[in-house]
């Protein structure tokens, strides 16, 4: 995982054929979960450095939003239906590979299917999270001050 949720996948030489479908799905889900943990940790460190210790006061609505966001579960399916990825808040990933994928798909085609399923899951997540934000904070009026890093009377958080 790199950049803004760009996912790549590669296999060691001759390792693709050494998996069965269920084991490959399990390992890919585990690796995606680990990649997300690393990405999120680095993102949080950068955000904390930028905000310099600032923490917004959260009201009941903010806490309800955060709870729903943490439980947001999405699924993406590859174009050929070979790979299905379900993710909870992009924090945990479950990859299901349709039986026979190892026999039917070349390594490159499988990678294409897996990346398409992950892109679909991420896209659904982004859309669902935006809808959740809109439901709680009415995005037509702009993001809430704590999302922008703005506090009343504190100009250093102003977006430029």
PDB file of C-alpha atoms in Angstrom:
ATOM      1  CA  UNK A   1       0.000   0.000   0.000  1.00  0.00           C
ATOM      2  CA  UNK A   2       1.382   3.382  -0.927  1.00  0.00           C
ATOM      3  CA  UNK A   3       0.318   6.962  -1.486  1.00  0.00           C
ATOM      4  CA  UNK A   4      -3.403   7.530  -1.080  1.00  0.00           C
ATOM      5  CA  UNK A   5      -4.443   3.912  -0.781  1.00  0.00           C
ATOM      6  CA  UNK A   6      -2.756   2.657  -3.915  1.00  0.00           C
ATOM      7  CA  UNK A   7      -2.357  -1.090  -3.657  1.00  0.00           C
ATOM      8  CA  UNK A   8       0.136  -3.274  -5.506  1.00  0.00           C
ATOM      9  CA  UNK A   9       0.618  -7.028  -5.504  1.00  0.00           C
ATOM     10  CA  UNK A  10       3.517  -9.224  -6.593  1.00  0.00           C
ATOM     11  CA  UNK A  11       4.522 -12.814  -5.972  1.00  0.00           C
ATOM     12  CA  UNK A  12       7.974 -14.246  -5.393  1.00  0.00           C
ATOM     13  CA  UNK A  13       9.135 -16.280  -8.372  1.00  0.00           C
ATOM     14  CA  UNK A  14       7.047 -19.472  -8.736  1.00  0.00           C
ATOM     15  CA  UNK A  15       5.146 -18.927  -5.467  1.00  0.00           C
ATOM     16  CA  UNK A  16       1.729 -18.230  -7.023  1.00  0.00           C
ATOM     17  CA  UNK A  17       1.154 -21.860  -7.949  1.00  0.00           C
ATOM     18  CA  UNK A  18       2.149 -23.050  -4.478  1.00  0.00           C
ATOM     19  CA  UNK A  19      -1.019 -21.767  -2.789  1.00  0.00           C
ATOM     20  CA  UNK A  20      -4.475 -23.211  -2.671  1.00  0.00           C
ATOM     21  CA  UNK A  21      -7.292 -20.687  -3.124  1.00  0.00           C
ATOM     22  CA  UNK A  22      -8.335 -20.527   0.543  1.00  0.00           C
ATOM     23  CA  UNK A  23      -4.766 -20.184   1.863  1.00  0.00           C
ATOM     24  CA  UNK A  24      -3.973 -17.491  -0.706  1.00  0.00           C
ATOM     25  CA  UNK A  25      -7.111 -15.555   0.273  1.00  0.00           C
ATOM     26  CA  UNK A  26      -6.249 -15.837   3.954  1.00  0.00           C
ATOM     27  CA  UNK A  27      -2.669 -14.654   3.414  1.00  0.00           C
ATOM     28  CA  UNK A  28      -3.716 -11.738   1.202  1.00  0.00           C
ATOM     29  CA  UNK A  29      -6.293 -10.615   3.784  1.00  0.00           C
ATOM     30  CA  UNK A  30      -3.688 -10.796   6.533  1.00  0.00           C
ATOM     31  CA  UNK A  31      -1.136  -8.859   4.458  1.00  0.00           C
ATOM     32  CA  UNK A  32      -3.691  -6.179   3.558  1.00  0.00           C
ATOM     33  CA  UNK A  33      -4.601  -5.776   7.225  1.00  0.00           C
ATOM     34  CA  UNK A  34      -0.925  -5.406   8.161  1.00  0.00           C
ATOM     35  CA  UNK A  35      -0.363  -2.914   5.329  1.00  0.00           C
ATOM     36  CA  UNK A  36      -3.312  -0.841   6.534  1.00  0.00           C
ATOM     37  CA  UNK A  37      -2.025  -0.830  10.118  1.00  0.00           C
ATOM     38  CA  UNK A  38       1.347   0.455   8.921  1.00  0.00           C
ATOM     39  CA  UNK A  39      -0.203   3.058   6.604  1.00  0.00           C
ATOM     40  CA  UNK A  40      -2.606   4.264   9.294  1.00  0.00           C
ATOM     41  CA  UNK A  41       0.142   4.466  11.933  1.00  0.00           C
ATOM     42  CA  UNK A  42       2.315   6.597   9.649  1.00  0.00           C
ATOM     43  CA  UNK A  43      -0.667   8.785   8.711  1.00  0.00           C
ATOM     44  CA  UNK A  44      -1.536   9.316  12.405  1.00  0.00           C
ATOM     45  CA  UNK A  45       2.073  10.272  13.185  1.00  0.00           C
ATOM     46  CA  UNK A  46       2.109  12.869  10.404  1.00  0.00           C
ATOM     47  CA  UNK A  47      -1.288  14.223  11.438  1.00  0.00           C
ATOM     48  CA  UNK A  48      -0.216  14.467  15.104  1.00  0.00           C
ATOM     49  CA  UNK A  49       2.959  16.332  14.119  1.00  0.00           C
ATOM     50  CA  UNK A  50       0.941  18.724  11.959  1.00  0.00           C
ATOM     51  CA  UNK A  51      -1.673  19.360  14.656  1.00  0.00           C
ATOM     52  CA  UNK A  52       1.042  19.771  17.299  1.00  0.00           C
ATOM     53  CA  UNK A  53      -0.952  18.078  20.061  1.00  0.00           C
ATOM     54  CA  UNK A  54      -4.280  19.760  19.270  1.00  0.00           C
ATOM     55  CA  UNK A  55      -7.275  17.548  20.022  1.00  0.00           C
ATOM     56  CA  UNK A  56     -10.785  18.726  19.273  1.00  0.00           C
ATOM     57  CA  UNK A  57     -13.565  18.386  21.803  1.00  0.00           C
ATOM     58  CA  UNK A  58     -15.931  15.666  20.628  1.00  0.00           C
ATOM     59  CA  UNK A  59     -19.633  15.805  21.347  1.00  0.00           C
ATOM     60  CA  UNK A  60     -22.083  12.887  21.307  1.00  0.00           C
ATOM     61  CA  UNK A  61     -22.682  13.282  17.576  1.00  0.00           C
ATOM     62  CA  UNK A  62     -18.944  13.186  16.856  1.00  0.00           C
ATOM     63  CA  UNK A  63     -18.551  10.039  18.936  1.00  0.00           C
ATOM     64  CA  UNK A  64     -21.521   8.416  17.150  1.00  0.00           C
ATOM     65  CA  UNK A  65     -19.953   9.270  13.790  1.00  0.00           C
ATOM     66  CA  UNK A  66     -16.604   7.795  14.863  1.00  0.00           C
ATOM     67  CA  UNK A  67     -18.328   4.607  16.064  1.00  0.00           C
ATOM     68  CA  UNK A  68     -20.221   4.176  12.783  1.00  0.00           C
ATOM     69  CA  UNK A  69     -17.066   4.943  10.788  1.00  0.00           C
ATOM     70  CA  UNK A  70     -15.150   2.257  12.697  1.00  0.00           C
ATOM     71  CA  UNK A  71     -17.864  -0.281  11.855  1.00  0.00           C
ATOM     72  CA  UNK A  72     -18.269   0.698   8.192  1.00  0.00           C
ATOM     73  CA  UNK A  73     -18.026  -2.579   6.257  1.00  0.00           C
ATOM     74  CA  UNK A  74     -17.691  -2.671   2.484  1.00  0.00           C
ATOM     75  CA  UNK A  75     -17.159  -5.287  -0.204  1.00  0.00           C
ATOM     76  CA  UNK A  76     -15.480  -5.094  -3.588  1.00  0.00           C
ATOM     77  CA  UNK A  77     -15.614  -7.819  -6.220  1.00  0.00           C
ATOM     78  CA  UNK A  78     -13.304  -8.285  -9.184  1.00  0.00           C
ATOM     79  CA  UNK A  79     -14.710  -7.962 -12.720  1.00  0.00           C
ATOM     80  CA  UNK A  80     -14.511 -11.716 -13.310  1.00  0.00           C
ATOM     81  CA  UNK A  81     -15.927 -12.516  -9.886  1.00  0.00           C
ATOM     82  CA  UNK A  82     -12.806 -14.457  -8.906  1.00  0.00           C
ATOM     83  CA  UNK A  83     -11.852 -12.285  -5.941  1.00  0.00           C
ATOM     84  CA  UNK A  84     -14.087 -10.713  -3.308  1.00  0.00           C
ATOM     85  CA  UNK A  85     -12.716  -8.410  -0.626  1.00  0.00           C
ATOM     86  CA  UNK A  86     -14.622  -7.347   2.463  1.00  0.00           C
ATOM     87  CA  UNK A  87     -13.134  -4.715   4.728  1.00  0.00           C
ATOM     88  CA  UNK A  88     -14.233  -3.161   7.997  1.00  0.00           C
ATOM     89  CA  UNK A  89     -13.162   0.493   7.992  1.00  0.00           C
ATOM     90  CA  UNK A  90     -10.164  -0.535   5.863  1.00  0.00           C
ATOM     91  CA  UNK A  91      -8.683  -1.805   9.140  1.00  0.00           C
ATOM     92  CA  UNK A  92      -9.421  -5.494   8.612  1.00  0.00           C
ATOM     93  CA  UNK A  93      -9.573  -7.257   5.272  1.00  0.00           C
ATOM     94  CA  UNK A  94     -11.048 -10.600   4.298  1.00  0.00           C
ATOM     95  CA  UNK A  95     -10.152 -11.900   0.846  1.00  0.00           C
ATOM     96  CA  UNK A  96     -12.215 -14.693  -0.664  1.00  0.00           C
ATOM     97  CA  UNK A  97     -10.960 -16.388  -3.807  1.00  0.00           C
ATOM     98  CA  UNK A  98     -13.414 -18.401  -5.848  1.00  0.00           C
ATOM     99  CA  UNK A  99     -12.517 -22.067  -6.032  1.00  0.00           C
ATOM    100  CA  UNK A 100     -10.498 -22.925  -9.112  1.00  0.00           C
ATOM    101  CA  UNK A 101      -8.773 -19.573  -9.493  1.00  0.00           C
ATOM    102  CA  UNK A 102      -5.336 -21.202  -9.262  1.00  0.00           C
ATOM    103  CA  UNK A 103      -6.189 -23.577 -12.115  1.00  0.00           C
ATOM    104  CA  UNK A 104      -7.980 -21.059 -14.323  1.00  0.00           C
ATOM    105  CA  UNK A 105      -6.077 -17.787 -13.935  1.00  0.00           C
ATOM    106  CA  UNK A 106      -2.536 -16.928 -14.858  1.00  0.00           C
ATOM    107  CA  UNK A 107      -0.586 -15.076 -12.192  1.00  0.00           C
ATOM    108  CA  UNK A 108      -0.977 -11.770 -14.060  1.00  0.00           C
ATOM    109  CA  UNK A 109      -4.716 -12.207 -14.523  1.00  0.00           C
ATOM    110  CA  UNK A 110      -5.116 -13.121 -10.851  1.00  0.00           C
ATOM    111  CA  UNK A 111      -3.180 -10.011  -9.815  1.00  0.00           C
ATOM    112  CA  UNK A 112      -5.454  -7.932 -12.037  1.00  0.00           C
ATOM    113  CA  UNK A 113      -8.553  -9.473 -10.442  1.00  0.00           C
ATOM    114  CA  UNK A 114      -7.202  -8.979  -6.904  1.00  0.00           C
ATOM    115  CA  UNK A 115      -6.219  -5.353  -7.533  1.00  0.00           C
ATOM    116  CA  UNK A 116      -9.578  -4.609  -9.141  1.00  0.00           C
ATOM    117  CA  UNK A 117     -11.395  -6.071  -6.120  1.00  0.00           C
ATOM    118  CA  UNK A 118      -9.271  -4.003  -3.728  1.00  0.00           C
ATOM    119  CA  UNK A 119      -9.843  -0.843  -5.789  1.00  0.00           C
ATOM    120  CA  UNK A 120     -13.594  -1.544  -5.740  1.00  0.00           C
ATOM    121  CA  UNK A 121     -13.590  -2.039  -1.957  1.00  0.00           C
ATOM    122  CA  UNK A 122     -11.630   1.179  -1.399  1.00  0.00           C
ATOM    123  CA  UNK A 123     -13.937   3.083  -3.755  1.00  0.00           C
ATOM    124  CA  UNK A 124     -17.050   1.821  -1.965  1.00  0.00           C
ATOM    125  CA  UNK A 125     -15.436   2.717   1.370  1.00  0.00           C
ATOM    126  CA  UNK A 126     -14.630   6.271   0.266  1.00  0.00           C
ATOM    127  CA  UNK A 127     -18.146   6.768  -1.069  1.00  0.00           C
ATOM    128  CA  UNK A 128     -19.755   5.254   2.035  1.00  0.00           C
ATOM    129  CA  UNK A 129     -17.591   7.331   4.367  1.00  0.00           C
ATOM    130  CA  UNK A 130     -18.440  10.510   2.445  1.00  0.00           C
ATOM    131  CA  UNK A 131     -22.140   9.666   2.784  1.00  0.00           C
ATOM    132  CA  UNK A 132     -21.632   9.062   6.499  1.00  0.00           C
ATOM    133  CA  UNK A 133     -19.832  12.400   6.864  1.00  0.00           C
ATOM    134  CA  UNK A 134     -22.639  14.117   4.974  1.00  0.00           C
ATOM    135  CA  UNK A 135     -25.294  12.503   7.166  1.00  0.00           C
ATOM    136  CA  UNK A 136     -23.581  13.702  10.348  1.00  0.00           C
ATOM    137  CA  UNK A 137     -22.086  17.006   9.224  1.00  0.00           C
ATOM    138  CA  UNK A 138     -23.979  18.164   6.112  1.00  0.00           C
ATOM    139  CA  UNK A 139     -21.100  18.478   3.664  1.00  0.00           C
ATOM    140  CA  UNK A 140     -23.021  21.037   1.652  1.00  0.00           C
ATOM    141  CA  UNK A 141     -22.029  23.446   4.426  1.00  0.00           C
ATOM    142  CA  UNK A 142     -18.389  22.283   4.344  1.00  0.00           C
ATOM    143  CA  UNK A 143     -16.490  20.016   6.682  1.00  0.00           C
ATOM    144  CA  UNK A 144     -16.895  20.514  10.439  1.00  0.00           C
ATOM    145  CA  UNK A 145     -14.213  22.651  12.087  1.00  0.00           C
ATOM    146  CA  UNK A 146     -12.498  19.708  13.791  1.00  0.00           C
ATOM    147  CA  UNK A 147     -12.114  17.937  10.394  1.00  0.00           C
ATOM    148  CA  UNK A 148     -10.515  21.069   8.952  1.00  0.00           C
ATOM    149  CA  UNK A 149      -8.316  21.542  12.021  1.00  0.00           C
ATOM    150  CA  UNK A 150      -9.929  24.928  12.752  1.00  0.00           C
ATOM    151  CA  UNK A 151     -10.913  26.129  16.185  1.00  0.00           C
ATOM    152  CA  UNK A 152     -12.803  29.304  16.950  1.00  0.00           C
ATOM    153  CA  UNK A 153     -10.336  32.172  17.310  1.00  0.00           C
ATOM    154  CA  UNK A 154      -7.342  30.016  16.362  1.00  0.00           C
ATOM    155  CA  UNK A 155      -6.016  31.193  12.975  1.00  0.00           C
ATOM    156  CA  UNK A 156      -3.023  28.825  12.836  1.00  0.00           C
ATOM    157  CA  UNK A 157      -5.311  25.979  11.714  1.00  0.00           C
ATOM    158  CA  UNK A 158      -6.771  27.940   8.841  1.00  0.00           C
ATOM    159  CA  UNK A 159      -6.609  26.257   5.440  1.00  0.00           C
ATOM    160  CA  UNK A 160      -4.635  28.197   2.855  1.00  0.00           C
TER     161      UNK A 160
END
